[in-house]
Coordinates of C-alpha atoms and ligand atoms in Angstrom, one line a residue:
X1 CA -1.7 -46.3 10.2
X2 CA 1.8 -45.7 8.9
X3 CA 4.1 -43.6 11.2
X4 CA 6.0 -41.9 8.4
X5 CA 4.7 -39.5 5.7
X6 CA 5.9 -37.2 3.0
X7 CA 3.7 -34.5 4.5
X8 CA 1.7 -34.1 7.7
X9 CA -0.8 -31.3 7.9
X10 CA -2.1 -30.2 11.3
X11 CA -5.6 -28.6 10.9
X12 CA -8.3 -29.4 8.4
X13 CA -9.8 -26.0 7.9
X14 CA -9.8 -24.4 4.4
X15 CA -6.1 -23.8 4.7
X16 CA -5.1 -27.3 5.9
X17 CA -7.6 -29.4 3.9
X18 CA -6.7 -27.6 0.7
X19 CA -3.0 -28.2 1.4
X20 CA -3.5 -31.9 2.2
X21 CA -5.6 -32.5 -0.9
X22 CA -3.2 -30.7 -3.2
X23 CA -0.2 -32.6 -1.7
X24 CA -2.0 -35.9 -2.3
X25 CA -2.9 -34.9 -5.9
X26 CA 0.8 -34.2 -6.4
X27 CA 1.8 -37.7 -5.4
X28 CA 2.9 -37.0 -1.8
X29 CA 2.0 -39.5 0.9
X30 CA -0.1 -37.2 3.1
X31 CA -1.8 -37.3 6.5
X32 CA -4.0 -34.6 8.0
X33 CA -4.7 -34.4 11.7
X34 CA -7.7 -32.4 13.0
X35 CA -9.2 -32.4 16.5
X36 CA -12.5 -30.5 15.8
X37 CA -15.7 -32.1 17.2
X38 CA -18.9 -31.1 15.3
X39 CA -22.2 -30.1 16.7
X40 CA -23.3 -33.8 16.6
X41 CA -20.4 -34.8 18.9
X42 CA -18.5 -36.5 16.2
X43 CA -15.1 -35.6 14.6
X44 CA -15.6 -33.2 11.7
X45 CA -13.5 -31.6 9.0
X46 CA -13.5 -28.1 7.4
X47 CA -12.5 -26.2 10.5
X48 CA -14.1 -22.9 11.5
X49 CA -15.1 -22.1 8.0
X50 CA -17.4 -25.0 7.4
X51 CA -18.5 -25.8 10.9
X52 CA -18.9 -22.4 12.7
X53 CA -18.0 -19.7 10.2
X54 CA -18.5 -18.9 6.5
X55 CA -21.0 -21.6 5.7
X56 CA -23.4 -21.6 8.6
X57 CA -23.4 -17.8 8.7
X58 CA -24.2 -17.6 5.0
X59 CA -27.0 -20.2 5.4
X60 CA -28.6 -18.0 8.0
X61 CA -27.9 -14.8 6.0
X62 CA -29.5 -16.3 2.9
X63 CA -32.5 -17.7 4.8
X64 CA -33.1 -14.5 6.8
X65 CA -32.8 -12.4 3.6
X66 CA -35.5 -14.4 1.9
X67 CA -37.7 -14.0 5.0
X68 CA -37.1 -10.2 4.9
X69 CA -37.9 -10.1 1.2
X70 CA -41.1 -12.0 1.8
X71 CA -42.2 -9.8 4.7
X72 CA -41.1 -6.4 3.4
X73 CA -40.7 -6.4 -0.4
X74 CA -42.9 -9.0 -2.0
X75 CA -45.9 -6.6 -2.1
X76 CA -43.9 -4.1 -4.0
X77 CA -43.5 -6.7 -6.7
X78 CA -47.2 -7.4 -6.8
X79 CA -46.9 -10.6 -4.8
X80 CA -49.5 -11.1 -2.1
X81 CA -48.8 -13.8 0.6
X82 CA -50.7 -14.8 3.6
X83 CA -49.1 -14.1 6.9
X84 CA -45.4 -15.0 6.6
X85 CA -44.1 -16.7 9.7
X86 CA -40.8 -18.1 10.7
X87 CA -39.7 -21.5 12.2
X88 CA -36.3 -20.6 13.7
X89 CA -35.6 -24.2 14.8
X90 CA -36.1 -25.4 11.2
X91 CA -33.9 -22.6 9.9
X92 CA -31.1 -23.7 12.2
X93 CA -31.6 -27.4 11.4
X94 CA -31.3 -26.6 7.7
X95 CA -28.1 -24.7 8.4
X96 CA -26.8 -27.8 10.2
X97 CA -27.7 -30.0 7.2
X98 CA -25.8 -27.7 4.9
X99 CA -22.8 -27.9 7.2
X100 CA -23.0 -31.7 7.5
X101 CA -23.2 -32.1 3.7
X102 CA -20.1 -30.0 3.2
X103 CA -18.0 -31.3 6.1
X104 CA -18.8 -34.9 4.9
X105 CA -17.7 -33.8 1.4
X106 CA -14.2 -33.0 2.7
X107 CA -14.1 -36.6 4.1
X108 CA -15.0 -37.8 0.6
X109 CA -12.3 -35.7 -1.0
X110 CA -9.7 -37.0 1.5
X111 CA -10.7 -40.6 0.7
X112 CA -10.8 -40.0 -3.0
X113 CA -7.4 -38.3 -3.1
X114 CA -5.8 -40.7 -0.7
X115 CA -5.2 -38.4 2.2
X116 CA -5.0 -40.3 5.6
X117 CA -7.4 -38.7 8.0
X118 CA -6.4 -38.7 11.6
X119 CA -8.9 -37.4 14.2
X120 CA -7.2 -36.0 17.3
X121 CA -4.6 -33.5 18.4
X122 CA -1.3 -32.8 16.6
X123 CA 1.8 -31.3 18.2
X124 CA 5.0 -30.5 16.3
X125 CA 8.1 -31.9 18.0
X126 CA 11.8 -31.2 17.1
X127 CA 13.1 -32.7 13.8
X128 CA 9.6 -32.8 12.0
X129 CA 8.3 -35.4 14.3
X130 CA 4.6 -35.0 15.2
X131 CA 2.9 -36.3 18.3
X132 CA -0.6 -37.5 17.4
X133 CA -3.1 -38.1 20.2
X134 CA -6.4 -39.6 19.2
X135 CA -9.7 -38.8 20.9
X136 CA -9.3 -41.7 23.3
X137 CA -6.0 -40.2 24.6
X138 CA -3.8 -42.7 22.8
X139 CA -0.6 -41.0 21.7
X140 CA 1.8 -42.0 19.0
X141 CA 4.8 -40.4 17.3
X142 CA 4.8 -39.8 13.5
X143 CA 7.5 -38.5 11.3
X144 CA 7.3 -36.4 8.1
X145 CA 9.6 -35.0 5.5
X146 CA 7.5 -31.8 5.5
X147 CA 4.9 -30.4 8.1
X148 CA 2.2 -27.9 7.3
X149 CA 0.7 -26.1 10.4
X150 CA -2.9 -24.9 9.8
X151 CA -4.5 -24.6 13.3
X152 CA -6.6 -21.5 12.5
X153 CA -7.9 -19.0 14.9
X154 CA -10.4 -18.6 17.8
X155 CA -12.6 -15.7 18.9
X156 CA -11.1 -13.0 21.1
X157 CA -12.7 -12.8 24.6
X158 CA -12.7 -9.5 26.4
X159 CA -12.6 -9.3 30.2
X160 CA -15.6 -6.9 30.6
X161 CA -17.9 -9.3 28.7
X162 CA -17.1 -12.9 29.7
X163 CA -19.2 -15.5 27.8
X164 CA -22.0 -17.0 29.8
X165 CA -23.9 -20.0 28.5
X166 CA -26.6 -18.9 26.0
X167 CA -26.9 -15.2 27.0
X168 CA -23.4 -13.8 26.3
X169 CA -22.1 -15.7 23.3
X170 CA -19.4 -15.5 20.6
X171 CA -20.1 -16.0 16.9
X172 CA -20.5 -19.8 17.4
X173 CA -23.3 -19.3 20.0
X174 CA -25.0 -16.7 17.8
X175 CA -25.4 -19.3 15.0
X176 CA -27.6 -21.4 17.3
X177 CA -30.1 -19.2 19.1
X178 CA -33.3 -21.3 19.6
X179 CA -35.6 -18.3 19.3
X180 CA -35.3 -14.7 18.0
X181 CA -34.2 -12.5 20.9
X182 CA -36.5 -9.5 21.2
X183 CA -33.4 -7.3 21.9
X184 CA -29.8 -8.2 20.9
X185 CA -26.6 -6.4 21.7
X186 CA -23.5 -6.9 19.6
X187 CA -20.0 -5.8 20.6
X188 CA -18.0 -4.9 17.5
X189 CA -19.2 -3.5 14.2
X190 CA -16.7 -5.7 12.3
X191 CA -17.6 -8.3 9.7
X192 CA -19.1 -10.8 12.2
X193 CA -21.0 -8.1 14.1
X194 CA -22.6 -6.8 10.9
X195 CA -23.4 -10.2 9.4
X196 CA -24.8 -11.9 12.4
X197 CA -26.4 -8.6 13.6
X198 CA -28.2 -8.5 10.2
X199 CA -29.4 -12.1 10.5
X200 CA -31.2 -11.5 13.8
X201 CA -32.4 -8.0 12.9
X202 CA -34.0 -9.4 9.7
X203 CA -35.8 -12.0 11.8
X204 CA -37.1 -9.4 14.2
X205 CA -34.6 -8.6 16.9
X206 CA -34.0 -5.0 17.9
X207 CA -30.2 -4.9 17.5
X208 CA -27.8 -2.4 19.1
X209 CA -24.2 -2.6 17.8
X210 CA -21.5 -1.1 20.1
X211 CA -18.3 -0.3 18.3
X212 CA -15.3 1.1 20.1
X213 CA -13.9 3.0 17.1
X214 CA -15.2 6.4 16.0
X215 CA -15.1 5.3 12.4
X216 CA -17.4 2.7 10.7
X217 CA -15.6 0.1 8.6
X218 CA -12.3 2.0 8.5
X219 CA -10.8 -0.6 6.0
X220 CA -13.6 0.0 3.4
X221 CA -14.0 2.8 0.9
X222 CA -15.1 5.9 2.9
X223 CA -18.2 6.7 0.9
X224 CA -19.3 3.1 0.7
X225 CA -18.9 2.8 4.5
X226 CA -21.0 5.9 5.0
X227 CA -23.7 4.7 2.7
X228 CA -23.6 1.2 4.2
X229 CA -24.0 2.5 7.7
X230 CA -27.2 4.4 6.7
X231 CA -28.7 1.5 4.9
X232 CA -28.0 -1.0 7.7
X233 CA -29.4 1.5 10.2
X234 CA -32.5 1.6 8.0
X235 CA -32.7 -2.2 8.4
X236 CA -32.8 -1.9 12.1
X237 CA -29.2 -2.0 13.2
X238 CA -28.7 0.7 15.8
X239 CA -24.9 1.3 15.3
X240 CA -23.2 3.3 18.1
X241 CA -19.7 4.4 17.3
X242 CA -17.1 5.4 19.9
X243 CA -18.9 3.0 22.4
X244 CA -16.4 1.0 24.5
X245 CA -17.9 -1.7 26.6
X246 CA -16.9 -1.7 30.3
X247 CA -19.0 -4.5 31.6
X248 CA -21.7 -7.1 30.8
X249 CA -23.5 -9.3 33.2
X250 CA -26.0 -12.1 32.4
X251 CA -28.9 -12.0 34.9
X252 CA -30.9 -15.0 33.8
X253 CA -33.6 -12.9 32.2
X254 CA -31.3 -10.6 30.2
X255 CA -27.8 -9.0 30.0
X256 CA -26.9 -5.8 31.6
X257 CA -24.3 -4.0 29.5
X258 CA -22.4 -0.9 30.5
X259 CA -20.3 1.2 28.1
X260 CA -18.6 4.6 27.8
X261 CA -19.3 6.9 24.8
X262 CA -18.7 10.6 24.2
X263 CA -21.6 11.4 26.6
X264 CA -20.1 9.4 29.4
X265 CA -21.1 6.1 31.1
X266 CA -24.2 4.4 29.5
X267 CA -26.3 1.4 30.3
X268 CA -28.2 -1.0 28.1
X269 CA -30.3 -4.1 28.8
X270 CA -30.7 -6.8 26.1
X271 CA -32.0 -10.3 26.0
X272 CA -28.7 -11.6 24.5
X273 CA -25.3 -10.3 23.7
X274 CA -22.9 -11.3 20.9
X275 CA -19.2 -10.6 21.5
X276 CA -17.6 -10.1 18.0
X277 CA -14.4 -8.2 18.7
X278 CA -12.0 -10.1 16.4
X279 CA -10.2 -13.5 16.3
X280 CA -6.7 -14.5 17.4
X281 CA -4.3 -17.1 16.1
X282 CA -4.7 -20.5 17.8
X283 CA -1.4 -22.1 18.9
X284 CA -2.2 -23.6 22.2
X285 CA -0.6 -27.1 22.5
X286 CA 0.7 -26.9 19.0
X287 CA 4.5 -26.5 19.4
X288 CA 7.1 -28.3 21.5
X289 CA 9.5 -25.7 22.9
X290 CA 12.4 -27.1 20.8
X291 CA 10.5 -27.5 17.5
X292 CA 12.2 -24.4 16.0
X293 CA 9.0 -22.5 14.9
X294 CA 8.8 -18.9 16.2
X295 CA 5.8 -16.6 16.9
X296 CA 5.8 -12.9 15.8
X297 CA 5.1 -10.2 18.3
X298 CA 1.3 -10.5 17.8
X299 CA 1.2 -14.3 18.5
X300 CA 1.0 -15.4 14.8
X301 CA 3.3 -18.1 13.6
X302 CA 6.2 -16.3 11.9
X303 CA 6.5 -17.1 8.2
X304 CA 8.1 -15.6 5.1
X305 CA 6.2 -14.8 1.9
X306 CA 6.2 -18.5 0.9
X307 CA 4.7 -19.5 4.3
X308 CA 8.0 -21.1 5.5
X309 CA 8.5 -21.0 9.2
X310 CA 11.9 -20.7 10.9
X311 CA 12.2 -24.5 11.1
X312 CA 13.4 -26.2 7.9
X313 CA 10.6 -27.8 5.9
X314 CA 7.9 -26.7 8.3
X315 CA 5.3 -24.3 6.9
X316 CA 2.3 -22.5 8.3
X317 CA -0.8 -21.3 6.5
X318 CA -4.2 -19.6 7.1
X319 CA -5.5 -17.6 10.0
X320 CA -2.5 -18.6 12.2
X321 CA -0.2 -16.4 10.0
X322 CA -0.2 -12.7 9.1
X323 CA -2.7 -11.3 6.7
X324 CA -6.5 -11.2 6.6
X325 CA -8.3 -14.0 8.4
X326 CA -10.2 -15.2 5.3
X327 CA -10.9 -18.7 4.1
X328 CA -9.8 -18.1 0.5
X329 CA -6.5 -16.5 1.6
X330 CA -5.8 -19.6 3.7
X331 CA -6.7 -22.0 0.9
X332 CA -4.4 -20.2 -1.5
X333 CA -1.6 -20.4 0.9
X334 CA -2.2 -24.1 1.5
X335 CA -2.1 -24.9 -2.2
X336 CA 1.0 -22.7 -2.7
X337 CA 2.9 -24.6 0.0
X338 CA 1.8 -28.0 -1.4
X339 CA 3.0 -27.1 -4.9
X340 CA 6.3 -25.6 -3.6
X341 CA 6.9 -28.9 -1.7
X342 CA 6.4 -30.7 -5.0
X343 CA 9.0 -28.5 -6.7
X344 CA 6.7 -25.9 -8.4
X345 CA 7.2 -22.2 -8.0
X346 CA 3.7 -20.6 -7.3
X347 CA 3.2 -17.6 -5.0
X348 CA 0.2 -15.8 -3.4
X349 CA -0.6 -12.3 -4.6
X350 CA -1.4 -10.6 -1.3
X351 CA -2.3 -7.4 -3.2
X352 CA -5.3 -9.2 -4.8
X353 CA -7.3 -10.6 -1.9
X354 CA -11.1 -10.0 -2.2
X355 CA -12.9 -8.9 0.9
X356 CA -16.7 -9.3 1.3
X357 CA -19.2 -8.4 4.0
X358 CA -22.3 -10.4 3.3
X359 CA -24.9 -7.9 4.5
X360 CA -27.6 -6.8 2.1
X361 CA -26.5 -5.1 0.0
X362 CA -23.2 -6.8 0.1
X363 CA -19.9 -4.8 0.6
X364 CA -17.0 -6.1 -1.4
X365 CA -13.6 -4.8 -2.4
X366 CA -10.2 -5.6 -3.7
X367 CA -7.0 -3.5 -3.9
X368 CA -6.6 -0.1 -2.4
X369 CA -9.1 2.5 -1.4
X370 CA -9.0 6.2 -2.5
X371 CA -8.0 7.1 1.0
X372 CA -5.0 4.7 1.1
X373 CA -3.8 5.9 -2.3
X374 CA -4.0 9.5 -1.3
X375 CA -2.0 8.7 1.9
X376 CA 0.6 6.9 -0.3
X377 CA 0.8 10.0 -2.6
X378 CA -0.3 7.9 -5.6
X379 CA -2.2 9.5 -8.6
X380 CA -5.3 7.8 -9.8
X381 CA -8.6 8.2 -11.6
X382 CA -12.0 7.0 -10.5
X383 CA -15.1 5.9 -12.2
X384 CA -18.4 5.2 -10.4
X385 CA -21.8 3.8 -11.4
X386 CA -24.9 3.6 -9.2
X387 CA -27.1 0.6 -9.3
X388 CA -30.1 3.0 -9.4
X389 CA -29.1 3.4 -13.1
X390 CA -28.8 -0.3 -13.7
X391 CA -31.6 -1.8 -15.7
X392 CA -31.2 -5.2 -14.1
X393 CA -31.1 -3.7 -10.5
X394 CA -34.3 -1.8 -11.3
X395 CA -35.9 -4.9 -12.7
X396 CA -34.9 -6.8 -9.5
X397 CA -36.1 -4.0 -7.2
X398 CA -32.6 -3.9 -5.7
X399 CA -31.1 -0.6 -6.6
X400 CA -29.1 0.5 -3.5
X401 CA -25.4 1.0 -3.9
X402 CA -22.7 1.6 -6.5
X403 CA -19.5 0.3 -8.1
X404 CA -16.3 2.3 -7.9
X405 CA -13.3 1.4 -10.1
X406 CA -9.9 3.0 -9.4
X407 CA -7.2 3.0 -12.0
X408 CA -3.6 4.2 -11.9
X409 CA -3.4 7.7 -13.5
X410 CA -0.4 6.9 -15.7
X411 CA -1.0 3.3 -16.8
X412 CA -4.8 3.1 -16.4
X413 CA -4.1 -0.3 -14.6
X414 CA -7.0 -1.2 -12.2
X415 CA -5.7 -0.9 -8.7
X416 CA -8.9 -1.2 -6.8
X417 CA -12.6 -1.9 -7.1
X418 CA -15.2 -1.3 -4.4
X419 CA -18.8 -2.5 -4.7
X420 CA -21.8 -1.8 -2.4
X421 CA -24.7 -3.6 -4.0
X422 CA -26.6 -6.8 -4.7
X423 CA -24.3 -9.7 -5.4
X424 CA -21.2 -7.6 -4.8
X425 CA -19.5 -10.9 -3.7
X426 CA -19.9 -12.2 -7.3
X427 CA -19.0 -9.0 -9.1
X428 CA -15.8 -8.5 -7.2
X429 CA -14.3 -11.6 -8.9
X430 CA -14.2 -9.6 -12.1
X431 CA -11.8 -7.1 -10.6
X432 CA -9.7 -9.8 -9.1
X433 CA -9.3 -11.5 -12.4
X434 CA -8.6 -8.1 -14.1
X435 CA -6.0 -7.2 -11.6
X436 CA -4.3 -10.6 -11.7
X437 CA -4.0 -10.1 -15.5
X438 CA -2.9 -6.4 -15.2
X439 CA -6.1 -5.2 -16.9
X440 CA -6.6 -1.5 -17.5
X441 CA -10.0 0.2 -17.0
X442 CA -10.1 0.6 -20.8
X443 CA -9.8 -3.2 -21.2
X444 CA -12.9 -3.6 -19.1
X445 CA -14.6 -0.8 -21.2
X446 CA -13.7 -2.7 -24.4
X447 CA -15.2 -6.0 -23.0
X448 CA -18.8 -7.0 -23.9
X449 CA -21.0 -7.7 -20.9
X450 CA -24.4 -9.5 -21.2
X451 CA -27.4 -7.2 -20.9
X452 CA -29.2 -6.8 -18.6
X453 CA -26.9 -7.8 -15.8
X454 CA -25.7 -6.2 -12.6
X455 CA -22.1 -6.6 -13.9
X456 CA -22.8 -4.0 -16.5
X457 CA -22.3 -1.5 -13.6
X458 CA -18.7 -2.7 -13.4
X459 CA -18.1 -2.0 -17.1
X460 CA -19.9 1.4 -16.8
X461 CA -17.8 2.4 -13.8
X462 CA -14.6 1.3 -15.7
X463 CA -15.7 3.4 -18.7
X464 CA -16.3 6.2 -16.3
X465 CA -12.6 6.2 -15.3
X466 CA -11.9 7.8 -18.7
X467 CA -15.1 9.8 -18.8
X468 CA -16.8 7.4 -21.3
X469 CA -19.8 5.9 -19.4
X470 CA -22.8 5.5 -21.7
X471 CA -25.6 5.5 -19.1
X472 CA -24.4 8.4 -17.0
X473 CA -23.3 12.0 -17.4
X474 CA -19.5 11.9 -17.3
X475 CA -17.7 14.4 -15.2
X476 CA -14.6 14.1 -17.4
X477 CA -15.3 14.4 -21.2
X478 CA -13.0 12.9 -23.7
Ligands
FAD501 P1 -9.7 -23.0 10.7 O1 -10.8 -23.0 9.8 O2 -9.9 -22.4 12.1 O3 -9.3 -24.5 10.9 C1 -8.3 -25.0 11.8 C2 -8.6 -26.4 12.2 O4 -7.4 -26.9 12.9 C3 -9.7 -26.5 13.2 O5 -10.6 -27.6 12.8 C4 -9.1 -26.8 14.5 O6 -9.8 -27.6 15.4 C5 -7.8 -27.6 14.1 N1 -6.7 -27.6 15.0 C6 -6.2 -26.5 15.6 N2 -5.1 -26.9 16.4 C7 -5.0 -28.2 16.2 C8 -4.1 -29.2 16.7 N3 -3.1 -28.9 17.5 N4 -4.2 -30.5 16.3 C9 -5.3 -30.8 15.5 N5 -6.1 -30.0 15.0 C10 -6.0 -28.7 15.3 N6 -14.0 -16.1 5.9 C11 -14.3 -15.9 4.6 O7 -13.4 -15.9 3.8 N7 -15.6 -15.7 4.2 C12 -16.6 -15.7 5.1 O8 -17.7 -15.5 4.7 C13 -16.3 -15.9 6.4 N8 -17.3 -16.0 7.4 C14 -17.0 -16.2 8.7 C15 -18.0 -16.2 9.6 C16 -17.8 -16.5 10.9 C17 -18.9 -16.5 11.9 C18 -16.4 -16.7 11.3 C19 -16.1 -17.1 12.8 C20 -15.4 -16.7 10.4 C21 -15.7 -16.5 9.1 N9 -14.6 -16.4 8.1 C22 -14.9 -16.2 6.8 C23 -13.2 -16.7 8.5 C24 -12.8 -18.1 8.1 O9 -13.7 -19.0 8.8 C25 -11.4 -18.4 8.5 O10 -10.6 -17.4 7.8 C26 -11.0 -19.8 8.1 O11 -11.7 -20.8 8.6 C27 -9.5 -20.0 8.4 O12 -9.1 -21.2 7.9 P2 -7.9 -22.0 8.6 O13 -7.8 -23.3 7.9 O14 -6.7 -21.2 8.8 O15 -8.4 -22.3 10.1
NAD502 P1 -13.3 -7.6 13.1 O1 -11.8 -7.3 13.3 O2 -13.8 -7.6 11.7 O3 -14.2 -6.6 13.9 C1 -14.1 -6.5 15.3 C2 -14.6 -5.1 15.7 O4 -14.7 -5.0 17.1 C3 -13.7 -4.0 15.3 O5 -14.4 -3.0 14.6 C4 -13.2 -3.4 16.6 O6 -12.9 -2.0 16.6 C5 -14.3 -3.8 17.5 N1 -13.9 -3.9 18.9 C6 -12.8 -4.5 19.5 N2 -12.9 -4.4 20.8 C7 -14.0 -3.8 21.1 C8 -14.6 -3.4 22.4 N3 -14.0 -3.7 23.5 N4 -15.8 -2.7 22.4 C9 -16.4 -2.5 21.2 N5 -15.9 -2.8 20.0 C10 -14.7 -3.4 20.0 O7 -13.5 -9.0 13.8 P2 -14.7 -10.0 13.7 O8 -15.9 -9.3 13.2 O9 -14.8 -10.6 15.1 O10 -14.3 -11.1 12.7 C11 -13.1 -11.9 13.0 C12 -12.4 -12.3 11.7 O11 -13.2 -13.2 11.0 C13 -12.2 -11.1 10.8 O12 -10.8 -11.0 10.6 C14 -12.8 -11.5 9.5 O13 -11.9 -11.3 8.4 C15 -13.2 -12.9 9.6 N6 -14.6 -13.0 9.1 C16 -14.7 -12.8 7.7 C17 -16.0 -12.8 7.2 C18 -16.2 -12.5 5.7 O14 -15.2 -12.7 5.0 N7 -17.4 -12.2 5.3 C19 -17.1 -13.0 8.0 C20 -16.9 -13.2 9.3 C21 -15.6 -13.2 9.9

């Protein structure tokens, strides 16, 4: 192990590993330090996303969706099965295999690109020195021309609901239940609450979601949020808004939860409880007091638009800095910093970050909502198209939801797209590309889409902005 590098990256989640790989590709002598220990007790790469976040949750969402299709919808398609049953342990083991494959893949990419992988803890000292402590406690001091901090985030804990072994758990615990709880409480109707609540509801749990706010998914399009709530309730999620948890106690046989809502103090007993009330930047043990990096008032590492901290040649990327806590946002920042270190001039377009909630149907959006635009006093036109009128959605027996395209009233430039529907996560990329290239709604309308595809709904909604949709009555005639 050398003790001097062009770049040292602390953290090998999607922000840190992307930064490290790009640095090495650009010819910089790069080391990446990560302390994460995987489920198998060995050092792992990929951070929260690959080990305890995006990937394992999607493995369970996809498996549980297939189970729900088999138990509830195959007959509608003329498919008869015997009794469909579930093997939760196998489902979890398969999820772990997917994780192991991908985390191992990052190790391969590090090797292939020449990134030095250091397993253990990294701490930034003054003058771009880094203290590296391996898993045996052996400490050494490394030096770097540039340092990239990518330590990520951890779940928020709330005093009324302290975690307790396997009964009151955070998102990590909820990925590893050994059986399907008969009843499941979820605190927080955010992204994690809805995704992991959906997994266990599909597998048979009776799920109650307690959300402190009075509004459901306030960051999403209002109509889509309303429709999504109804659909998710139809799938067995009992979503209670305005419900603030005041206590939770694990009793061995269950969890006693107390909460306040508009009718006063309430009680609920569930087999297990997931606490999913947000994540916070993780900076414990990361910074020596004289290293020159400052935090903002909310505890994030303070950076400018190019992810530079207050300390010269020290950068921070991913969940630990302002902006949405999303893997792709962190990776973009990591790559931008690597390229700027190498003398290129890229930037991240923070107005063009796609958001997806992987329920079924999926909820996805990019850009502004109608509600935000109205609040900003901006003029805009809207086109919508329901999947109930999509040939492909009908063929697939998957017709819930809609596409909404929002375009600037003067320029017709697309400034937002909101999708509630099957494969919304895939369709939203079209709007992201369009917005990156300043496309107008008319541009989308002039583009040929394969038939029959779900994506045709995007084109029809874009045509609808000007009142020109073919497969719908237009409100506005041209
Ligand atoms: P992390 O992935 O948290 O990685 C940071 C790494 O740094 C960790 O390995 C940590 O151990 C290490 N580290 C920290 N401090 C030190 C130190 N001092 N020394 C050495 N190593 C250190 N996002 C999406 O975009 N799509 C999704 O579908 C999605 N699903 C999610 C589902 C769940 C259940 C959860 C919890 C999150 C999900 N996210 C999703 C969010 C996503 O996981 C994060 O946005 C992403 O992982 C952040 O990447 P990061 O590199 O900033 O940090
Ligand atoms: P979140 O911020 O999405 O939702 C937390 C919810 O909990 C909020 O609605 C909040 O009002 C509610 N809440 C807070 N305190 C409460 C209390 N005491 N009682 C009841 N409700 C309370 O956070 P999350 O779902 O924990 O997810 C954390 C982060 O991980 C998010 O920022 C998200 O971006 C990321 N993530 C992304 C994906 C994805 O991209 N598909 C999936 C999972 C997680």
